[in-house]
Amino acid sequence: MRTDTGQVFRLEDYRPSSFLIPETDLTFRLSPDSTVVIAKLTVERREDAPLDAPLVLDGDGLALKGLAIDGMPASASAFVATPDSLSIPKPPHARRFLLTIETELAPAKNEALMGLYRSNGNYCTQCEAEGFRRITYFLDRPDVLSVYTVRIEADRKEAPLLLSNGNPAEAGDLADGRHYAVWRDPFPKPSYLFALVAGDLGVVEDEFVTASGRTVKLGIYVEHGKESRAAYAMDALKRSMRWDEETYGREYDLDVFNVVAVSDFNMGAMENKGLNIFNDKYVLADVDTATDTDFAGIEAVIAHEYFHNWTGNRITCRDWFQLCLKEGLTVFRDHEFSADQRSRAVKRIAEVRTLRAHQFPEDQGPLAHPVRPRRYREINNFYTSTVYEKGSEVVRMIRTILGAELFRKGMDLYFERHDGDAATVEDFLKVFEDVTGRDLSQFALWYHQAGTPNLTVTASYNKEASELFLEIEQSVPPTPSESRKRLMHIPLAFGLVGKDGQDIDHGHVDGAAVENGIIHVRKRRHTVRFSDIKERPALSLNRGFSAPITLSIEQTQDERAFLARHDSDPFSRWQAFNSLLADALMVGSRQIRGGKEPEFSSDLTGLAGAIAANEALEPAFRALALALPGEADIARELGNNIDPDAIFAAREALSRAIAKANASLFERLFAEFSGGNTFSPDAASAGRRALRNALLDFLSTSDPTRAAKQFAAANNMTDRAAALTILAHRHAAKGQAEEALACFEARYRSDPLVLDKWFQIQAAIPGPQSVERVRALMRHPAFSISNPNRVRSVIGTFSTANQTGFHRPDGGGYMLFADTVLEIEKRNPQVSARLATGLRSWRSLEPVRQKKAREALLRLAAEPNLSADLRDIVERTLA
Ligand code: TRP
Ligand code: ZN
């Protein structure tokens, strides 16, 4: 684990390996403290590799118990084994030879949750990115594809269930109460897709008949007694399988597809071939324990992992620099799936909010990197919002530029041309060049350049000439180690909205390529001239968020209010109102810092009421529009010299102002949306609950009665958790939340996923006391420093969703944070490093907090023996 040699991996250093491993035969003799792994590797020298090439296999903390070459025990002088590698300086000269490697593991002691470990008494694995080398010595790199046969042996009582990738081949009894199963996966795959699960679990079974008529057995494995909570995931899985057939012509390819839910997991889920392993948070749901957000998350993650079967598994990555090739593309596919299953408009707004909340600060801070990075020290730290979410936006732009039909043609060619390959971003772009004859080299900069591009747009209208001019200027800000940027191809969707709210047909255009409602910005400056424009239109720009950029545009409040009422593009309509709110909050927070009371216009509060009451709009859209920009959103807009207390106060003041101005309207709407007693997780029902709970939040700014009532009467977790959040966040100081929190705890004491919500709600209670509150939560008997979900719900929530507490001016929040990061790091470097990114925006804080945050980072940096994961984040954050 402590193997940080400060080594940097560079994209340009990629070389194919000298050896391949066409076949891998694994035997596991499972036991918690000494599992024996016997790996029989068929090793093949590559055609063009020199005969004297040494064979060097990767390891990570391994203990070699035995080594044979072509069946003969290897002499001590024939190899060098360390925990981190196994070298054979002079391998046999034959083209193919057999290596038999025996290692011994202690899964029960594996707290890093990479490689083979135990969760709740079950065995499971996590091998992406470099966890397979914690199981056996191997060429642990994604361009080495192998056909796996896996034999698992275990105690039948302890582990009646034995699963691995591919199709089941054989099973039977052994002596001493043990048994075995053999699995064979016919599809060559990289080691990061290997998986094994063994234990005692309940199952939900189903079937799926593919488009070509093959029957696939589906299984979702969960803790005994939780089977009914897997029904929604199973439904989402079948819908995902159908969708990929209908949308991309992609069928499933094995006889079985299994999903296992585990409660100790570093990330969301993992797409191991035929055996997906999930954080149980993304499998288990029912009306009593899951919110609408949880249901939507399950649908998205089930789809994401399933879609990886083609984008990631059948076509994998040449090296880890190409991570976005599978992740960005697969996120794009799961986004589109959810958009088709739910409301496209609402989904798009939610996506953009997430992108801005996570990717924008990453791209604008010390950890900025291109969608396809060129160097890394620790690959685990590159499973980022930039690779995933911005990576998805880049694929979306390809579709926007090409149109849906040519995009599909390109995807068809990608699947046809690269099935079975370990591919690159260049391969991906090439298929779209080939189906269109276009040159995408300027567009490719989206993969290569970090930073959020900005477009400055100035509009002028000439009434006499009936002409509208747009001056557009692009700039890409400098990012770490990339000070000079090249000009990008930015597809800017737009509309000109007339007085009647209809789009004006912009007859003649010159100055830039404008096609199908998109301005293709490619140069530093463009002047676009629209002629025959009879009245000054309102400008609707970056419709549907066609490009992941920031926009600087002089627009009057009236023009934005007009767009908020009339824009035919739902995203832009939401955006127009949201930017009015953000402006008001920025002005308000400056007023507060200047010692003044913030003031908000009745136009703004009135518009909030008009949107809330507009029956032409979906309830879910109205709820999103009424959600004030978050504290972190305002901080990002302000850019520097951030005082989180002032932002918080401004936000509270605006909530109260909107609530006061619309009191009777909100009261009426709240009652109107309160009907209906049967719960359904569908998007329309969820949207009604979202609107109602947004209204409840406003109505509760001064009076907790309604929230207390809803908490007591709720028949579903969405309403219960929303009411509890309001009570805890708005009324905790007055002692009006204690009873509800105690009641919730008593009810869900033995349900870890629900208890996570209880921890989360409290870790987010704003104000200076939250440092002590979080320390107390960490002393709660149910707190566990080794469970990632629990850690994220307490310390993760505190550092990302509690701006006033975490950024307490005396630095108390940062100290608690640093202590905890170090404690977690001893067990699980990956989780601690992810957590540590919570300080990445320290430079935008006001000077007093900035100094304290830096001290906390320096304390982390000064710690001897930091893991590669944490050291990488801390050093880049400070650089
Ligand atoms: N490939 C996984 C996904 O679908 C990501 C993942 C799961 C992961 N577990 C991991 C990455 C552990 C690194 C380490 O997105
Ligand atoms: Zn993924």
PDB file of N, CA, C and O in Angstrom, residues 308-338:
ATOM      1  N   HIS A 308     -22.146  -0.500 -19.777  1.00  0.00           N
ATOM      2  CA  HIS A 308     -20.710  -0.776 -19.894  1.00  0.00           C
ATOM      3  C   HIS A 308     -20.446  -2.106 -20.608  1.00  0.00           C
ATOM      4  O   HIS A 308     -19.348  -2.318 -21.118  1.00  0.00           O
ATOM      5  N   ASN A 309     -21.430  -3.002 -20.620  1.00  0.00           N
ATOM      6  CA  ASN A 309     -21.155  -4.293 -21.259  1.00  0.00           C
ATOM      7  C   ASN A 309     -20.654  -4.095 -22.689  1.00  0.00           C
ATOM      8  O   ASN A 309     -19.795  -4.834 -23.158  1.00  0.00           O
ATOM      9  N   TRP A 310     -21.198  -3.066 -23.351  1.00  0.00           N
ATOM     10  CA  TRP A 310     -20.664  -2.746 -24.679  1.00  0.00           C
ATOM     11  C   TRP A 310     -19.621  -1.642 -24.633  1.00  0.00           C
ATOM     12  O   TRP A 310     -18.560  -1.757 -25.246  1.00  0.00           O
ATOM     13  N   THR A 311     -19.922  -0.577 -23.928  1.00  0.00           N
ATOM     14  CA  THR A 311     -18.968   0.542 -23.897  1.00  0.00           C
ATOM     15  C   THR A 311     -18.114   0.430 -22.632  1.00  0.00           C
ATOM     16  O   THR A 311     -18.425   1.027 -21.609  1.00  0.00           O
ATOM     17  N   GLY A 312     -17.067  -0.361 -22.742  1.00  0.00           N
ATOM     18  CA  GLY A 312     -16.191  -0.603 -21.597  1.00  0.00           C
ATOM     19  C   GLY A 312     -15.704  -2.040 -21.604  1.00  0.00           C
ATOM     20  O   GLY A 312     -14.514  -2.301 -21.456  1.00  0.00           O
ATOM     21  N   ASN A 313     -16.650  -2.999 -21.808  1.00  0.00           N
ATOM     22  CA  ASN A 313     -16.255  -4.398 -21.728  1.00  0.00           C
ATOM     23  C   ASN A 313     -15.972  -4.997 -23.107  1.00  0.00           C
ATOM     24  O   ASN A 313     -14.849  -5.446 -23.362  1.00  0.00           O
ATOM     25  N   ARG A 314     -16.986  -5.020 -23.987  1.00  0.00           N
ATOM     26  CA  ARG A 314     -16.714  -5.515 -25.342  1.00  0.00           C
ATOM     27  C   ARG A 314     -15.669  -4.635 -26.020  1.00  0.00           C
ATOM     28  O   ARG A 314     -14.772  -5.111 -26.706  1.00  0.00           O
ATOM     29  N   ILE A 315     -15.801  -3.313 -25.847  1.00  0.00           N
ATOM     30  CA  ILE A 315     -14.736  -2.409 -26.288  1.00  0.00           C
ATOM     31  C   ILE A 315     -14.162  -1.772 -25.035  1.00  0.00           C
ATOM     32  O   ILE A 315     -14.839  -1.034 -24.337  1.00  0.00           O
ATOM     33  N   THR A 316     -12.919  -2.107 -24.716  1.00  0.00           N
ATOM     34  CA  THR A 316     -12.342  -1.572 -23.486  1.00  0.00           C
ATOM     35  C   THR A 316     -11.321  -0.482 -23.804  1.00  0.00           C
ATOM     36  O   THR A 316     -11.268   0.026 -24.931  1.00  0.00           O
ATOM     37  N   CYS A 317     -10.527  -0.093 -22.806  1.00  0.00           N
ATOM     38  CA  CYS A 317      -9.585   1.017 -22.973  1.00  0.00           C
ATOM     39  C   CYS A 317      -8.166   0.487 -23.162  1.00  0.00           C
ATOM     40  O   CYS A 317      -7.760  -0.457 -22.490  1.00  0.00           O
ATOM     41  N   ARG A 318      -7.411   1.135 -24.013  1.00  0.00           N
ATOM     42  CA  ARG A 318      -6.034   0.728 -24.243  1.00  0.00           C
ATOM     43  C   ARG A 318      -5.188   0.927 -22.989  1.00  0.00           C
ATOM     44  O   ARG A 318      -4.316   0.138 -22.653  1.00  0.00           O
ATOM     45  N   ASP A 319      -5.413   2.037 -22.306  1.00  0.00           N
ATOM     46  CA  ASP A 319      -4.674   2.363 -21.079  1.00  0.00           C
ATOM     47  C   ASP A 319      -5.576   3.274 -20.258  1.00  0.00           C
ATOM     48  O   ASP A 319      -6.617   3.727 -20.734  1.00  0.00           O
ATOM     49  N   TRP A 320      -5.149   3.591 -19.034  1.00  0.00           N
ATOM     50  CA  TRP A 320      -6.052   4.356 -18.157  1.00  0.00           C
ATOM     51  C   TRP A 320      -6.178   5.818 -18.548  1.00  0.00           C
ATOM     52  O   TRP A 320      -7.066   6.517 -18.063  1.00  0.00           O
ATOM     53  N   PHE A 321      -5.300   6.304 -19.438  1.00  0.00           N
ATOM     54  CA  PHE A 321      -5.496   7.662 -19.944  1.00  0.00           C
ATOM     55  C   PHE A 321      -6.793   7.749 -20.744  1.00  0.00           C
ATOM     56  O   PHE A 321      -7.372   8.804 -20.897  1.00  0.00           O
ATOM     57  N   GLN A 322      -7.239   6.594 -21.263  1.00  0.00           N
ATOM     58  CA  GLN A 322      -8.447   6.571 -22.102  1.00  0.00           C
ATOM     59  C   GLN A 322      -9.712   6.346 -21.269  1.00  0.00           C
ATOM     60  O   GLN A 322     -10.756   5.996 -21.815  1.00  0.00           O
ATOM     61  N   LEU A 323      -9.625   6.537 -19.954  1.00  0.00           N
ATOM     62  CA  LEU A 323     -10.767   6.212 -19.098  1.00  0.00           C
ATOM     63  C   LEU A 323     -12.090   6.827 -19.581  1.00  0.00           C
ATOM     64  O   LEU A 323     -13.141   6.200 -19.544  1.00  0.00           O
ATOM     65  N   CYS A 324     -12.025   8.060 -20.093  1.00  0.00           N
ATOM     66  CA  CYS A 324     -13.258   8.719 -20.549  1.00  0.00           C
ATOM     67  C   CYS A 324     -13.889   7.988 -21.728  1.00  0.00           C
ATOM     68  O   CYS A 324     -15.083   8.140 -21.988  1.00  0.00           O
ATOM     69  N   LEU A 325     -13.078   7.200 -22.435  1.00  0.00           N
ATOM     70  CA  LEU A 325     -13.622   6.456 -23.576  1.00  0.00           C
ATOM     71  C   LEU A 325     -14.767   5.566 -23.117  1.00  0.00           C
ATOM     72  O   LEU A 325     -15.783   5.443 -23.798  1.00  0.00           O
ATOM     73  N   LYS A 326     -14.603   4.929 -21.940  1.00  0.00           N
ATOM     74  CA  LYS A 326     -15.711   4.129 -21.456  1.00  0.00           C
ATOM     75  C   LYS A 326     -16.623   4.919 -20.514  1.00  0.00           C
ATOM     76  O   LYS A 326     -17.828   4.763 -20.564  1.00  0.00           O
ATOM     77  N   GLU A 327     -16.046   5.784 -19.675  1.00  0.00           N
ATOM     78  CA  GLU A 327     -16.886   6.437 -18.663  1.00  0.00           C
ATOM     79  C   GLU A 327     -17.720   7.588 -19.222  1.00  0.00           C
ATOM     80  O   GLU A 327     -18.918   7.671 -18.991  1.00  0.00           O
ATOM     81  N   GLY A 328     -17.092   8.490 -19.967  1.00  0.00           N
ATOM     82  CA  GLY A 328     -17.852   9.606 -20.528  1.00  0.00           C
ATOM     83  C   GLY A 328     -18.955   9.105 -21.443  1.00  0.00           C
ATOM     84  O   GLY A 328     -20.107   9.545 -21.368  1.00  0.00           O
ATOM     85  N   LEU A 329     -18.605   8.140 -22.282  1.00  0.00           N
ATOM     86  CA  LEU A 329     -19.592   7.599 -23.224  1.00  0.00           C
ATOM     87  C   LEU A 329     -20.720   6.876 -22.485  1.00  0.00           C
ATOM     88  O   LEU A 329     -21.891   7.003 -22.851  1.00  0.00           O
ATOM     89  N   THR A 330     -20.367   6.144 -21.439  1.00  0.00           N
ATOM     90  CA  THR A 330     -21.395   5.392 -20.722  1.00  0.00           C
ATOM     91  C   THR A 330     -22.284   6.323 -19.889  1.00  0.00           C
ATOM     92  O   THR A 330     -23.488   6.103 -19.770  1.00  0.00           O
ATOM     93  N   VAL A 331     -21.712   7.387 -19.347  1.00  0.00           N
ATOM     94  CA  VAL A 331     -22.550   8.380 -18.651  1.00  0.00           C
ATOM     95  C   VAL A 331     -23.516   9.008 -19.662  1.00  0.00           C
ATOM     96  O   VAL A 331     -24.709   9.162 -19.383  1.00  0.00           O
ATOM     97  N   PHE A 332     -23.007   9.344 -20.843  1.00  0.00           N
ATOM     98  CA  PHE A 332     -23.902   9.908 -21.860  1.00  0.00           C
ATOM     99  C   PHE A 332     -25.058   8.938 -22.142  1.00  0.00           C
ATOM    100  O   PHE A 332     -26.220   9.331 -22.214  1.00  0.00           O
ATOM    101  N   ARG A 333     -24.731   7.653 -22.254  1.00  0.00           N
ATOM    102  CA  ARG A 333     -25.773   6.667 -22.530  1.00  0.00           C
ATOM    103  C   ARG A 333     -26.758   6.561 -21.366  1.00  0.00           C
ATOM    104  O   ARG A 333     -27.976   6.497 -21.579  1.00  0.00           O
ATOM    105  N   ASP A 334     -26.260   6.584 -20.125  1.00  0.00           N
ATOM    106  CA  ASP A 334     -27.226   6.489 -19.017  1.00  0.00           C
ATOM    107  C   ASP A 334     -28.051   7.775 -18.879  1.00  0.00           C
ATOM    108  O   ASP A 334     -29.228   7.732 -18.542  1.00  0.00           O
ATOM    109  N   HIS A 335     -27.457   8.922 -19.192  1.00  0.00           N
ATOM    110  CA  HIS A 335     -28.242  10.164 -19.175  1.00  0.00           C
ATOM    111  C   HIS A 335     -29.400  10.096 -20.166  1.00  0.00           C
ATOM    112  O   HIS A 335     -30.537  10.470 -19.859  1.00  0.00           O
ATOM    113  N   GLU A 336     -29.096   9.621 -21.358  1.00  0.00           N
ATOM    114  CA  GLU A 336     -30.141   9.544 -22.386  1.00  0.00           C
ATOM    115  C   GLU A 336     -31.217   8.521 -22.018  1.00  0.00           C
ATOM    116  O   GLU A 336     -32.396   8.716 -22.279  1.00  0.00           O
ATOM    117  N   PHE A 337     -30.781   7.434 -21.393  1.00  0.00           N
ATOM    118  CA  PHE A 337     -31.740   6.440 -20.922  1.00  0.00           C
ATOM    119  C   PHE A 337     -32.705   7.076 -19.922  1.00  0.00           C
ATOM    120  O   PHE A 337     -33.929   6.994 -20.073  1.00  0.00           O
ATOM    121  N   SER A 338     -32.158   7.758 -18.919  1.00  0.00           N
ATOM    122  CA  SER A 338     -33.021   8.384 -17.914  1.00  0.00           C
ATOM    123  C   SER A 338     -33.921   9.443 -18.552  1.00  0.00           C
ATOM    124  O   SER A 338     -35.079   9.589 -18.176  1.00  0.00           O
TER     125      SER A 338
END
